[in-house]
Amino acid sequence: RMASKILFTFLLLTLLTSCSSSPKEQAHPSVTVADTTIVLENGESSKEEIDSTLQEQEGDMDCVFDTSTFKFTTEALLEYDRNLDYTWDDKEKQAIVPFTDGDTLILHIGGCNHFSYWAELKTEASFFSNEKYLMDKAVWMAKNFFSNGFDDGFVKFIRTKQYTLDRNDETMKAYSITTDSTIQENEIYDGISVEKMGDRLKLGIHGYVN
């Protein structure tokens, strides 16, 4: 009977030892970079992949706003006219829109640290001294192509003459916008510019969020 107890105890200990020493399933290796986890195939480290992810995240961290300038700009154009013809200048991140009357619109919406609404109309230089015409065109650009408050804001400030002519010479006019408490502190109205270049002029309006 004693021998049977010893044999039973030995078998029990052997079984417990075998269970405790069984190998655990190897977890799939991974490297975590900030909030992104890169799963490495076959357990091999990929320095290029990690470096690439770090660079992408560093770029995103540097930018406050979504930088899809093409998306924002072209959406504004197509909302105005689904059949509008334009070309995209990828270097300057702007759309160029020729109109049948000879005018050309240049539009840029988007940014990184500043989300800009910038529009420029190239038209005949004969309108250089016609303030009503220039302001009507500035209202047209803001109303039809800007958004997030800059459409209504520019229209309001121009229509109520909340602007000041700061520069007025033979080739350049510059108007500053006088804002009020209806806008947010981070909404900047950068004003209206008019530049004469030979028989053409450039009328520009610019506002941005910082």
JSON list of C-alpha atoms in Angstrom, two decimals:
[
{"chain": "A", "resi": 1, "resn": "ARG", "atom": "CA", "xyz": [0.00, 0.00, 0.00]},
{"chain": "A", "resi": 2, "resn": "MET", "atom": "CA", "xyz": [2.88, 2.41, 0.85]},
{"chain": "A", "resi": 3, "resn": "ALA", "atom": "CA", "xyz": [4.52, 1.62, -2.50]},
{"chain": "A", "resi": 4, "resn": "SER", "atom": "CA", "xyz": [1.30, 2.45, -4.32]},
{"chain": "A", "resi": 5, "resn": "LYS", "atom": "CA", "xyz": [1.09, 5.87, -2.58]},
{"chain": "A", "resi": 6, "resn": "ILE", "atom": "CA", "xyz": [4.71, 6.65, -3.50]},
{"chain": "A", "resi": 7, "resn": "LEU", "atom": "CA", "xyz": [4.11, 5.66, -7.13]},
{"chain": "A", "resi": 8, "resn": "PHE", "atom": "CA", "xyz": [0.91, 7.78, -7.31]},
{"chain": "A", "resi": 9, "resn": "THR", "atom": "CA", "xyz": [2.72, 10.80, -5.83]},
{"chain": "A", "resi": 10, "resn": "PHE", "atom": "CA", "xyz": [5.56, 10.41, -8.35]},
{"chain": "A", "resi": 11, "resn": "LEU", "atom": "CA", "xyz": [3.17, 10.26, -11.29]},
{"chain": "A", "resi": 12, "resn": "LEU", "atom": "CA", "xyz": [1.27, 13.32, -10.06]},
{"chain": "A", "resi": 13, "resn": "LEU", "atom": "CA", "xyz": [4.46, 15.37, -9.70]},
{"chain": "A", "resi": 14, "resn": "THR", "atom": "CA", "xyz": [5.59, 14.32, -13.17]},
{"chain": "A", "resi": 15, "resn": "LEU", "atom": "CA", "xyz": [2.30, 15.40, -14.69]},
{"chain": "A", "resi": 16, "resn": "LEU", "atom": "CA", "xyz": [2.33, 18.81, -12.96]},
{"chain": "A", "resi": 17, "resn": "THR", "atom": "CA", "xyz": [5.94, 19.47, -14.01]},
{"chain": "A", "resi": 18, "resn": "SER", "atom": "CA", "xyz": [5.14, 18.58, -17.61]},
{"chain": "A", "resi": 19, "resn": "CYS", "atom": "CA", "xyz": [2.20, 21.01, -17.73]},
{"chain": "A", "resi": 20, "resn": "SER", "atom": "CA", "xyz": [4.09, 23.91, -16.19]},
{"chain": "A", "resi": 21, "resn": "SER", "atom": "CA", "xyz": [7.05, 23.55, -18.56]},
{"chain": "A", "resi": 22, "resn": "SER", "atom": "CA", "xyz": [5.04, 23.35, -21.81]},
{"chain": "A", "resi": 23, "resn": "PRO", "atom": "CA", "xyz": [6.18, 26.10, -24.23]},
{"chain": "A", "resi": 24, "resn": "LYS", "atom": "CA", "xyz": [3.89, 29.14, -24.57]},
{"chain": "A", "resi": 25, "resn": "GLU", "atom": "CA", "xyz": [2.75, 30.24, -28.02]},
{"chain": "A", "resi": 26, "resn": "GLN", "atom": "CA", "xyz": [5.15, 32.88, -29.36]},
{"chain": "A", "resi": 27, "resn": "ALA", "atom": "CA", "xyz": [3.43, 36.27, -29.72]},
{"chain": "A", "resi": 28, "resn": "HIS", "atom": "CA", "xyz": [3.74, 37.92, -33.15]},
{"chain": "A", "resi": 29, "resn": "PRO", "atom": "CA", "xyz": [6.53, 40.51, -32.83]},
{"chain": "A", "resi": 30, "resn": "SER", "atom": "CA", "xyz": [5.64, 44.15, -33.39]},
{"chain": "A", "resi": 31, "resn": "VAL", "atom": "CA", "xyz": [7.12, 47.60, -32.97]},
{"chain": "A", "resi": 32, "resn": "THR", "atom": "CA", "xyz": [4.92, 50.42, -31.67]},
{"chain": "A", "resi": 33, "resn": "VAL", "atom": "CA", "xyz": [5.59, 53.91, -32.91]},
{"chain": "A", "resi": 34, "resn": "ALA", "atom": "CA", "xyz": [3.40, 56.50, -31.17]},
{"chain": "A", "resi": 35, "resn": "ASP", "atom": "CA", "xyz": [-0.18, 55.35, -31.86]},
{"chain": "A", "resi": 36, "resn": "THR", "atom": "CA", "xyz": [0.75, 53.22, -34.88]},
{"chain": "A", "resi": 37, "resn": "THR", "atom": "CA", "xyz": [1.69, 49.54, -34.57]},
{"chain": "A", "resi": 38, "resn": "ILE", "atom": "CA", "xyz": [3.81, 48.04, -37.33]},
{"chain": "A", "resi": 39, "resn": "VAL", "atom": "CA", "xyz": [3.56, 44.24, -37.49]},
{"chain": "A", "resi": 40, "resn": "LEU", "atom": "CA", "xyz": [6.87, 42.79, -38.64]},
{"chain": "A", "resi": 41, "resn": "GLU", "atom": "CA", "xyz": [6.71, 39.73, -40.86]},
{"chain": "A", "resi": 42, "resn": "ASN", "atom": "CA", "xyz": [8.67, 36.65, -39.73]},
{"chain": "A", "resi": 43, "resn": "GLY", "atom": "CA", "xyz": [9.84, 38.55, -36.67]},
{"chain": "A", "resi": 44, "resn": "GLU", "atom": "CA", "xyz": [12.33, 40.60, -38.68]},
{"chain": "A", "resi": 45, "resn": "SER", "atom": "CA", "xyz": [12.79, 44.27, -37.93]},
{"chain": "A", "resi": 46, "resn": "SER", "atom": "CA", "xyz": [12.11, 46.74, -40.79]},
{"chain": "A", "resi": 47, "resn": "LYS", "atom": "CA", "xyz": [14.01, 49.97, -40.16]},
{"chain": "A", "resi": 48, "resn": "GLU", "atom": "CA", "xyz": [12.79, 51.57, -43.40]},
{"chain": "A", "resi": 49, "resn": "GLU", "atom": "CA", "xyz": [9.16, 50.97, -42.46]},
{"chain": "A", "resi": 50, "resn": "ILE", "atom": "CA", "xyz": [9.63, 52.38, -38.96]},
{"chain": "A", "resi": 51, "resn": "ASP", "atom": "CA", "xyz": [11.48, 55.45, -40.28]},
{"chain": "A", "resi": 52, "resn": "SER", "atom": "CA", "xyz": [8.77, 56.04, -42.88]},
{"chain": "A", "resi": 53, "resn": "THR", "atom": "CA", "xyz": [6.04, 55.90, -40.24]},
{"chain": "A", "resi": 54, "resn": "LEU", "atom": "CA", "xyz": [7.96, 58.27, -37.97]},
{"chain": "A", "resi": 55, "resn": "GLN", "atom": "CA", "xyz": [8.35, 60.78, -40.81]},
{"chain": "A", "resi": 56, "resn": "GLU", "atom": "CA", "xyz": [4.65, 60.60, -41.70]},
{"chain": "A", "resi": 57, "resn": "GLN", "atom": "CA", "xyz": [3.61, 61.10, -38.07]},
{"chain": "A", "resi": 58, "resn": "GLU", "atom": "CA", "xyz": [6.07, 63.96, -37.63]},
{"chain": "A", "resi": 59, "resn": "GLY", "atom": "CA", "xyz": [4.62, 65.68, -40.69]},
{"chain": "A", "resi": 60, "resn": "ASP", "atom": "CA", "xyz": [1.07, 65.22, -39.42]},
{"chain": "A", "resi": 61, "resn": "MET", "atom": "CA", "xyz": [2.05, 66.57, -36.00]},
{"chain": "A", "resi": 62, "resn": "ASP", "atom": "CA", "xyz": [3.56, 69.68, -37.64]},
{"chain": "A", "resi": 63, "resn": "CYS", "atom": "CA", "xyz": [0.28, 70.46, -39.42]},
{"chain": "A", "resi": 64, "resn": "VAL", "atom": "CA", "xyz": [-2.70, 71.82, -37.54]},
{"chain": "A", "resi": 65, "resn": "PHE", "atom": "CA", "xyz": [-5.13, 71.46, -40.43]},
{"chain": "A", "resi": 66, "resn": "ASP", "atom": "CA", "xyz": [-5.99, 68.91, -43.09]},
{"chain": "A", "resi": 67, "resn": "THR", "atom": "CA", "xyz": [-3.70, 69.67, -46.05]},
{"chain": "A", "resi": 68, "resn": "SER", "atom": "CA", "xyz": [-5.98, 68.31, -48.79]},
{"chain": "A", "resi": 69, "resn": "THR", "atom": "CA", "xyz": [-5.86, 71.62, -50.66]},
{"chain": "A", "resi": 70, "resn": "PHE", "atom": "CA", "xyz": [-6.87, 70.08, -54.01]},
{"chain": "A", "resi": 71, "resn": "LYS", "atom": "CA", "xyz": [-9.97, 68.55, -52.41]},
{"chain": "A", "resi": 72, "resn": "PHE", "atom": "CA", "xyz": [-11.16, 71.75, -50.69]},
{"chain": "A", "resi": 73, "resn": "THR", "atom": "CA", "xyz": [-10.40, 74.00, -53.66]},
{"chain": "A", "resi": 74, "resn": "THR", "atom": "CA", "xyz": [-12.00, 71.86, -56.35]},
{"chain": "A", "resi": 75, "resn": "GLU", "atom": "CA", "xyz": [-15.06, 71.13, -54.21]},
{"chain": "A", "resi": 76, "resn": "ALA", "atom": "CA", "xyz": [-15.68, 74.88, -53.91]},
{"chain": "A", "resi": 77, "resn": "LEU", "atom": "CA", "xyz": [-15.35, 75.30, -57.68]},
{"chain": "A", "resi": 78, "resn": "LEU", "atom": "CA", "xyz": [-17.66, 72.40, -58.53]},
{"chain": "A", "resi": 79, "resn": "GLU", "atom": "CA", "xyz": [-20.24, 73.55, -56.02]},
{"chain": "A", "resi": 80, "resn": "TYR", "atom": "CA", "xyz": [-20.35, 76.85, -57.89]},
{"chain": "A", "resi": 81, "resn": "ASP", "atom": "CA", "xyz": [-20.58, 75.18, -61.31]},
{"chain": "A", "resi": 82, "resn": "ARG", "atom": "CA", "xyz": [-20.34, 71.43, -61.96]},
{"chain": "A", "resi": 83, "resn": "ASN", "atom": "CA", "xyz": [-19.23, 72.13, -65.54]},
{"chain": "A", "resi": 84, "resn": "LEU", "atom": "CA", "xyz": [-16.51, 74.63, -64.66]},
{"chain": "A", "resi": 85, "resn": "ASP", "atom": "CA", "xyz": [-13.21, 74.10, -66.49]},
{"chain": "A", "resi": 86, "resn": "TYR", "atom": "CA", "xyz": [-10.03, 74.57, -64.49]},
{"chain": "A", "resi": 87, "resn": "THR", "atom": "CA", "xyz": [-6.40, 73.51, -64.37]},
{"chain": "A", "resi": 88, "resn": "TRP", "atom": "CA", "xyz": [-4.55, 72.58, -61.19]},
{"chain": "A", "resi": 89, "resn": "ASP", "atom": "CA", "xyz": [-1.16, 74.10, -60.37]},
{"chain": "A", "resi": 90, "resn": "ASP", "atom": "CA", "xyz": [0.32, 71.48, -58.07]},
{"chain": "A", "resi": 91, "resn": "LYS", "atom": "CA", "xyz": [3.41, 73.55, -57.29]},
{"chain": "A", "resi": 92, "resn": "GLU", "atom": "CA", "xyz": [1.40, 76.50, -55.99]},
{"chain": "A", "resi": 93, "resn": "LYS", "atom": "CA", "xyz": [-1.56, 74.35, -54.81]},
{"chain": "A", "resi": 94, "resn": "GLN", "atom": "CA", "xyz": [-4.12, 76.45, -56.62]},
{"chain": "A", "resi": 95, "resn": "ALA", "atom": "CA", "xyz": [-6.77, 76.12, -59.30]},
{"chain": "A", "resi": 96, "resn": "ILE", "atom": "CA", "xyz": [-6.78, 78.35, -62.37]},
{"chain": "A", "resi": 97, "resn": "VAL", "atom": "CA", "xyz": [-10.18, 79.03, -63.93]},
{"chain": "A", "resi": 98, "resn": "PRO", "atom": "CA", "xyz": [-10.46, 80.90, -67.26]},
{"chain": "A", "resi": 99, "resn": "PHE", "atom": "CA", "xyz": [-13.83, 82.53, -67.99]},
{"chain": "A", "resi": 100, "resn": "THR", "atom": "CA", "xyz": [-15.29, 83.26, -71.41]},
{"chain": "A", "resi": 101, "resn": "ASP", "atom": "CA", "xyz": [-15.32, 87.02, -70.75]},
{"chain": "A", "resi": 102, "resn": "GLY", "atom": "CA", "xyz": [-11.52, 87.03, -70.50]},
{"chain": "A", "resi": 103, "resn": "ASP", "atom": "CA", "xyz": [-11.28, 87.10, -66.70]},
{"chain": "A", "resi": 104, "resn": "THR", "atom": "CA", "xyz": [-9.32, 84.42, -64.81]},
{"chain": "A", "resi": 105, "resn": "LEU", "atom": "CA", "xyz": [-9.95, 83.20, -61.27]},
{"chain": "A", "resi": 106, "resn": "ILE", "atom": "CA", "xyz": [-7.18, 81.69, -59.16]},
{"chain": "A", "resi": 107, "resn": "LEU", "atom": "CA", "xyz": [-8.33, 79.90, -56.02]},
{"chain": "A", "resi": 108, "resn": "HIS", "atom": "CA", "xyz": [-6.55, 78.28, -53.07]},
{"chain": "A", "resi": 109, "resn": "ILE", "atom": "CA", "xyz": [-8.32, 76.77, -50.05]},
{"chain": "A", "resi": 110, "resn": "GLY", "atom": "CA", "xyz": [-6.46, 74.84, -47.37]},
{"chain": "A", "resi": 111, "resn": "GLY", "atom": "CA", "xyz": [-3.18, 74.88, -45.55]},
{"chain": "A", "resi": 112, "resn": "CYS", "atom": "CA", "xyz": [-1.05, 73.45, -42.78]},
{"chain": "A", "resi": 113, "resn": "ASN", "atom": "CA", "xyz": [-0.65, 75.82, -39.84]},
{"chain": "A", "resi": 114, "resn": "HIS", "atom": "CA", "xyz": [-3.06, 78.32, -41.41]},
{"chain": "A", "resi": 115, "resn": "PHE", "atom": "CA", "xyz": [-6.20, 77.28, -43.24]},
{"chain": "A", "resi": 116, "resn": "SER", "atom": "CA", "xyz": [-6.43, 79.91, -45.96]},
{"chain": "A", "resi": 117, "resn": "TYR", "atom": "CA", "xyz": [-9.14, 81.18, -48.23]},
{"chain": "A", "resi": 118, "resn": "TRP", "atom": "CA", "xyz": [-7.37, 83.00, -51.04]},
{"chain": "A", "resi": 119, "resn": "ALA", "atom": "CA", "xyz": [-8.91, 84.14, -54.31]},
{"chain": "A", "resi": 120, "resn": "GLU", "atom": "CA", "xyz": [-7.54, 86.33, -57.07]},
{"chain": "A", "resi": 121, "resn": "LEU", "atom": "CA", "xyz": [-9.33, 87.67, -60.13]},
{"chain": "A", "resi": 122, "resn": "LYS", "atom": "CA", "xyz": [-7.37, 88.81, -63.16]},
{"chain": "A", "resi": 123, "resn": "THR", "atom": "CA", "xyz": [-9.36, 91.30, -65.19]},
{"chain": "A", "resi": 124, "resn": "GLU", "atom": "CA", "xyz": [-9.01, 94.48, -67.27]},
{"chain": "A", "resi": 125, "resn": "ALA", "atom": "CA", "xyz": [-6.85, 97.29, -65.88]},
{"chain": "A", "resi": 126, "resn": "SER", "atom": "CA", "xyz": [-9.50, 99.83, -66.82]},
{"chain": "A", "resi": 127, "resn": "PHE", "atom": "CA", "xyz": [-11.36, 98.89, -63.62]},
{"chain": "A", "resi": 128, "resn": "PHE", "atom": "CA", "xyz": [-8.41, 99.91, -61.41]},
{"chain": "A", "resi": 129, "resn": "SER", "atom": "CA", "xyz": [-10.08, 103.11, -60.16]},
{"chain": "A", "resi": 130, "resn": "ASN", "atom": "CA", "xyz": [-13.61, 101.73, -60.11]},
{"chain": "A", "resi": 131, "resn": "GLU", "atom": "CA", "xyz": [-14.02, 100.87, -56.42]},
{"chain": "A", "resi": 132, "resn": "LYS", "atom": "CA", "xyz": [-17.62, 99.73, -56.75]},
{"chain": "A", "resi": 133, "resn": "TYR", "atom": "CA", "xyz": [-16.71, 97.24, -59.46]},
{"chain": "A", "resi": 134, "resn": "LEU", "atom": "CA", "xyz": [-13.75, 95.94, -57.48]},
{"chain": "A", "resi": 135, "resn": "MET", "atom": "CA", "xyz": [-15.74, 95.52, -54.29]},
{"chain": "A", "resi": 136, "resn": "ASP", "atom": "CA", "xyz": [-18.59, 93.81, -56.14]},
{"chain": "A", "resi": 137, "resn": "LYS", "atom": "CA", "xyz": [-16.10, 91.33, -57.57]},
{"chain": "A", "resi": 138, "resn": "ALA", "atom": "CA", "xyz": [-14.55, 90.78, -54.12]},
{"chain": "A", "resi": 139, "resn": "VAL", "atom": "CA", "xyz": [-18.03, 90.03, -52.75]},
{"chain": "A", "resi": 140, "resn": "TRP", "atom": "CA", "xyz": [-18.66, 87.64, -55.67]},
{"chain": "A", "resi": 141, "resn": "MET", "atom": "CA", "xyz": [-15.46, 85.68, -54.95]},
{"chain": "A", "resi": 142, "resn": "ALA", "atom": "CA", "xyz": [-16.09, 85.41, -51.21]},
{"chain": "A", "resi": 143, "resn": "LYS", "atom": "CA", "xyz": [-19.78, 84.57, -51.53]},
{"chain": "A", "resi": 144, "resn": "ASN", "atom": "CA", "xyz": [-19.29, 81.85, -54.14]},
{"chain": "A", "resi": 145, "resn": "PHE", "atom": "CA", "xyz": [-15.99, 80.22, -53.20]},
{"chain": "A", "resi": 146, "resn": "PHE", "atom": "CA", "xyz": [-15.29, 80.82, -49.50]},
{"chain": "A", "resi": 147, "resn": "SER", "atom": "CA", "xyz": [-16.90, 79.06, -46.54]},
{"chain": "A", "resi": 148, "resn": "ASN", "atom": "CA", "xyz": [-16.66, 78.60, -42.75]},
{"chain": "A", "resi": 149, "resn": "GLY", "atom": "CA", "xyz": [-17.82, 82.16, -42.12]},
{"chain": "A", "resi": 150, "resn": "PHE", "atom": "CA", "xyz": [-15.44, 83.91, -44.50]},
{"chain": "A", "resi": 151, "resn": "ASP", "atom": "CA", "xyz": [-18.12, 83.94, -47.17]},
{"chain": "A", "resi": 152, "resn": "ASP", "atom": "CA", "xyz": [-20.64, 85.80, -45.02]},
{"chain": "A", "resi": 153, "resn": "GLY", "atom": "CA", "xyz": [-17.93, 87.78, -43.24]},
{"chain": "A", "resi": 154, "resn": "PHE", "atom": "CA", "xyz": [-16.34, 89.32, -46.32]},
{"chain": "A", "resi": 155, "resn": "VAL", "atom": "CA", "xyz": [-19.76, 90.07, -47.81]},
{"chain": "A", "resi": 156, "resn": "LYS", "atom": "CA", "xyz": [-20.89, 91.80, -44.62]},
{"chain": "A", "resi": 157, "resn": "PHE", "atom": "CA", "xyz": [-17.72, 93.84, -44.04]},
{"chain": "A", "resi": 158, "resn": "ILE", "atom": "CA", "xyz": [-17.57, 95.00, -47.66]},
{"chain": "A", "resi": 159, "resn": "ARG", "atom": "CA", "xyz": [-21.28, 95.79, -47.98]},
{"chain": "A", "resi": 160, "resn": "THR", "atom": "CA", "xyz": [-21.22, 97.82, -44.75]},
{"chain": "A", "resi": 161, "resn": "LYS", "atom": "CA", "xyz": [-17.99, 99.52, -45.88]},
{"chain": "A", "resi": 162, "resn": "GLN", "atom": "CA", "xyz": [-15.97, 98.21, -42.92]},
{"chain": "A", "resi": 163, "resn": "TYR", "atom": "CA", "xyz": [-12.72, 98.64, -44.81]},
{"chain": "A", "resi": 164, "resn": "THR", "atom": "CA", "xyz": [-10.01, 101.26, -45.10]},
{"chain": "A", "resi": 165, "resn": "LEU", "atom": "CA", "xyz": [-7.86, 102.19, -48.10]},
{"chain": "A", "resi": 166, "resn": "ASP", "atom": "CA", "xyz": [-4.33, 101.92, -46.67]},
{"chain": "A", "resi": 167, "resn": "ARG", "atom": "CA", "xyz": [-2.37, 102.23, -49.89]},
{"chain": "A", "resi": 168, "resn": "ASN", "atom": "CA", "xyz": [-3.29, 104.02, -53.09]},
{"chain": "A", "resi": 169, "resn": "ASP", "atom": "CA", "xyz": [-0.74, 104.70, -55.80]},
{"chain": "A", "resi": 170, "resn": "GLU", "atom": "CA", "xyz": [-0.51, 104.31, -59.56]},
{"chain": "A", "resi": 171, "resn": "THR", "atom": "CA", "xyz": [-0.17, 100.53, -59.56]},
{"chain": "A", "resi": 172, "resn": "MET", "atom": "CA", "xyz": [-1.35, 99.30, -56.15]},
{"chain": "A", "resi": 173, "resn": "LYS", "atom": "CA", "xyz": [-4.32, 99.63, -53.82]},
{"chain": "A", "resi": 174, "resn": "ALA", "atom": "CA", "xyz": [-4.57, 97.87, -50.46]},
{"chain": "A", "resi": 175, "resn": "TYR", "atom": "CA", "xyz": [-7.65, 97.74, -48.26]},
{"chain": "A", "resi": 176, "resn": "SER", "atom": "CA", "xyz": [-7.71, 96.50, -44.66]},
{"chain": "A", "resi": 177, "resn": "ILE", "atom": "CA", "xyz": [-10.87, 94.99, -43.18]},
{"chain": "A", "resi": 178, "resn": "THR", "atom": "CA", "xyz": [-12.25, 96.27, -39.87]},
{"chain": "A", "resi": 179, "resn": "THR", "atom": "CA", "xyz": [-13.74, 93.25, -38.13]},
{"chain": "A", "resi": 180, "resn": "ASP", "atom": "CA", "xyz": [-15.98, 93.12, -35.08]},
{"chain": "A", "resi": 181, "resn": "SER", "atom": "CA", "xyz": [-17.04, 90.77, -32.28]},
{"chain": "A", "resi": 182, "resn": "THR", "atom": "CA", "xyz": [-19.08, 88.58, -34.63]},
{"chain": "A", "resi": 183, "resn": "ILE", "atom": "CA", "xyz": [-15.96, 86.66, -35.68]},
{"chain": "A", "resi": 184, "resn": "GLN", "atom": "CA", "xyz": [-13.66, 84.36, -33.71]},
{"chain": "A", "resi": 185, "resn": "GLU", "atom": "CA", "xyz": [-10.26, 85.56, -32.51]},
{"chain": "A", "resi": 186, "resn": "ASN", "atom": "CA", "xyz": [-8.45, 83.05, -34.72]},
{"chain": "A", "resi": 187, "resn": "GLU", "atom": "CA", "xyz": [-10.24, 84.22, -37.88]},
{"chain": "A", "resi": 188, "resn": "ILE", "atom": "CA", "xyz": [-8.01, 86.67, -39.70]},
{"chain": "A", "resi": 189, "resn": "TYR", "atom": "CA", "xyz": [-9.28, 88.91, -42.50]},
{"chain": "A", "resi": 190, "resn": "ASP", "atom": "CA", "xyz": [-6.15, 89.82, -44.41]},
{"chain": "A", "resi": 191, "resn": "GLY", "atom": "CA", "xyz": [-7.80, 92.39, -46.59]},
{"chain": "A", "resi": 192, "resn": "ILE", "atom": "CA", "xyz": [-8.20, 93.19, -50.29]},
{"chain": "A", "resi": 193, "resn": "SER", "atom": "CA", "xyz": [-5.45, 94.04, -52.75]},
{"chain": "A", "resi": 194, "resn": "VAL", "atom": "CA", "xyz": [-5.52, 95.49, -56.27]},
{"chain": "A", "resi": 195, "resn": "GLU", "atom": "CA", "xyz": [-2.42, 95.47, -58.46]},
{"chain": "A", "resi": 196, "resn": "LYS", "atom": "CA", "xyz": [-2.23, 96.91, -61.98]},
{"chain": "A", "resi": 197, "resn": "MET", "atom": "CA", "xyz": [0.08, 95.14, -64.41]},
{"chain": "A", "resi": 198, "resn": "GLY", "atom": "CA", "xyz": [0.02, 96.68, -67.88]},
{"chain": "A", "resi": 199, "resn": "ASP", "atom": "CA", "xyz": [-3.44, 96.25, -69.39]},
{"chain": "A", "resi": 200, "resn": "ARG", "atom": "CA", "xyz": [-4.46, 93.78, -66.65]},
{"chain": "A", "resi": 201, "resn": "LEU", "atom": "CA", "xyz": [-5.05, 93.94, -62.92]},
{"chain": "A", "resi": 202, "resn": "LYS", "atom": "CA", "xyz": [-5.14, 91.43, -60.10]},
{"chain": "A", "resi": 203, "resn": "LEU", "atom": "CA", "xyz": [-7.84, 91.70, -57.43]},
{"chain": "A", "resi": 204, "resn": "GLY", "atom": "CA", "xyz": [-7.11, 89.52, -54.40]},
{"chain": "A", "resi": 205, "resn": "ILE", "atom": "CA", "xyz": [-8.91, 88.73, -51.14]},
{"chain": "A", "resi": 206, "resn": "HIS", "atom": "CA", "xyz": [-7.48, 86.64, -48.35]},
{"chain": "A", "resi": 207, "resn": "GLY", "atom": "CA", "xyz": [-8.65, 85.32, -45.00]},
{"chain": "A", "resi": 208, "resn": "TYR", "atom": "CA", "xyz": [-7.41, 82.48, -42.82]},
{"chain": "A", "resi": 209, "resn": "VAL", "atom": "CA", "xyz": [-7.86, 80.57, -39.59]},
{"chain": "A", "resi": 210, "resn": "ASN", "atom": "CA", "xyz": [-4.78, 80.12, -37.41]}
]
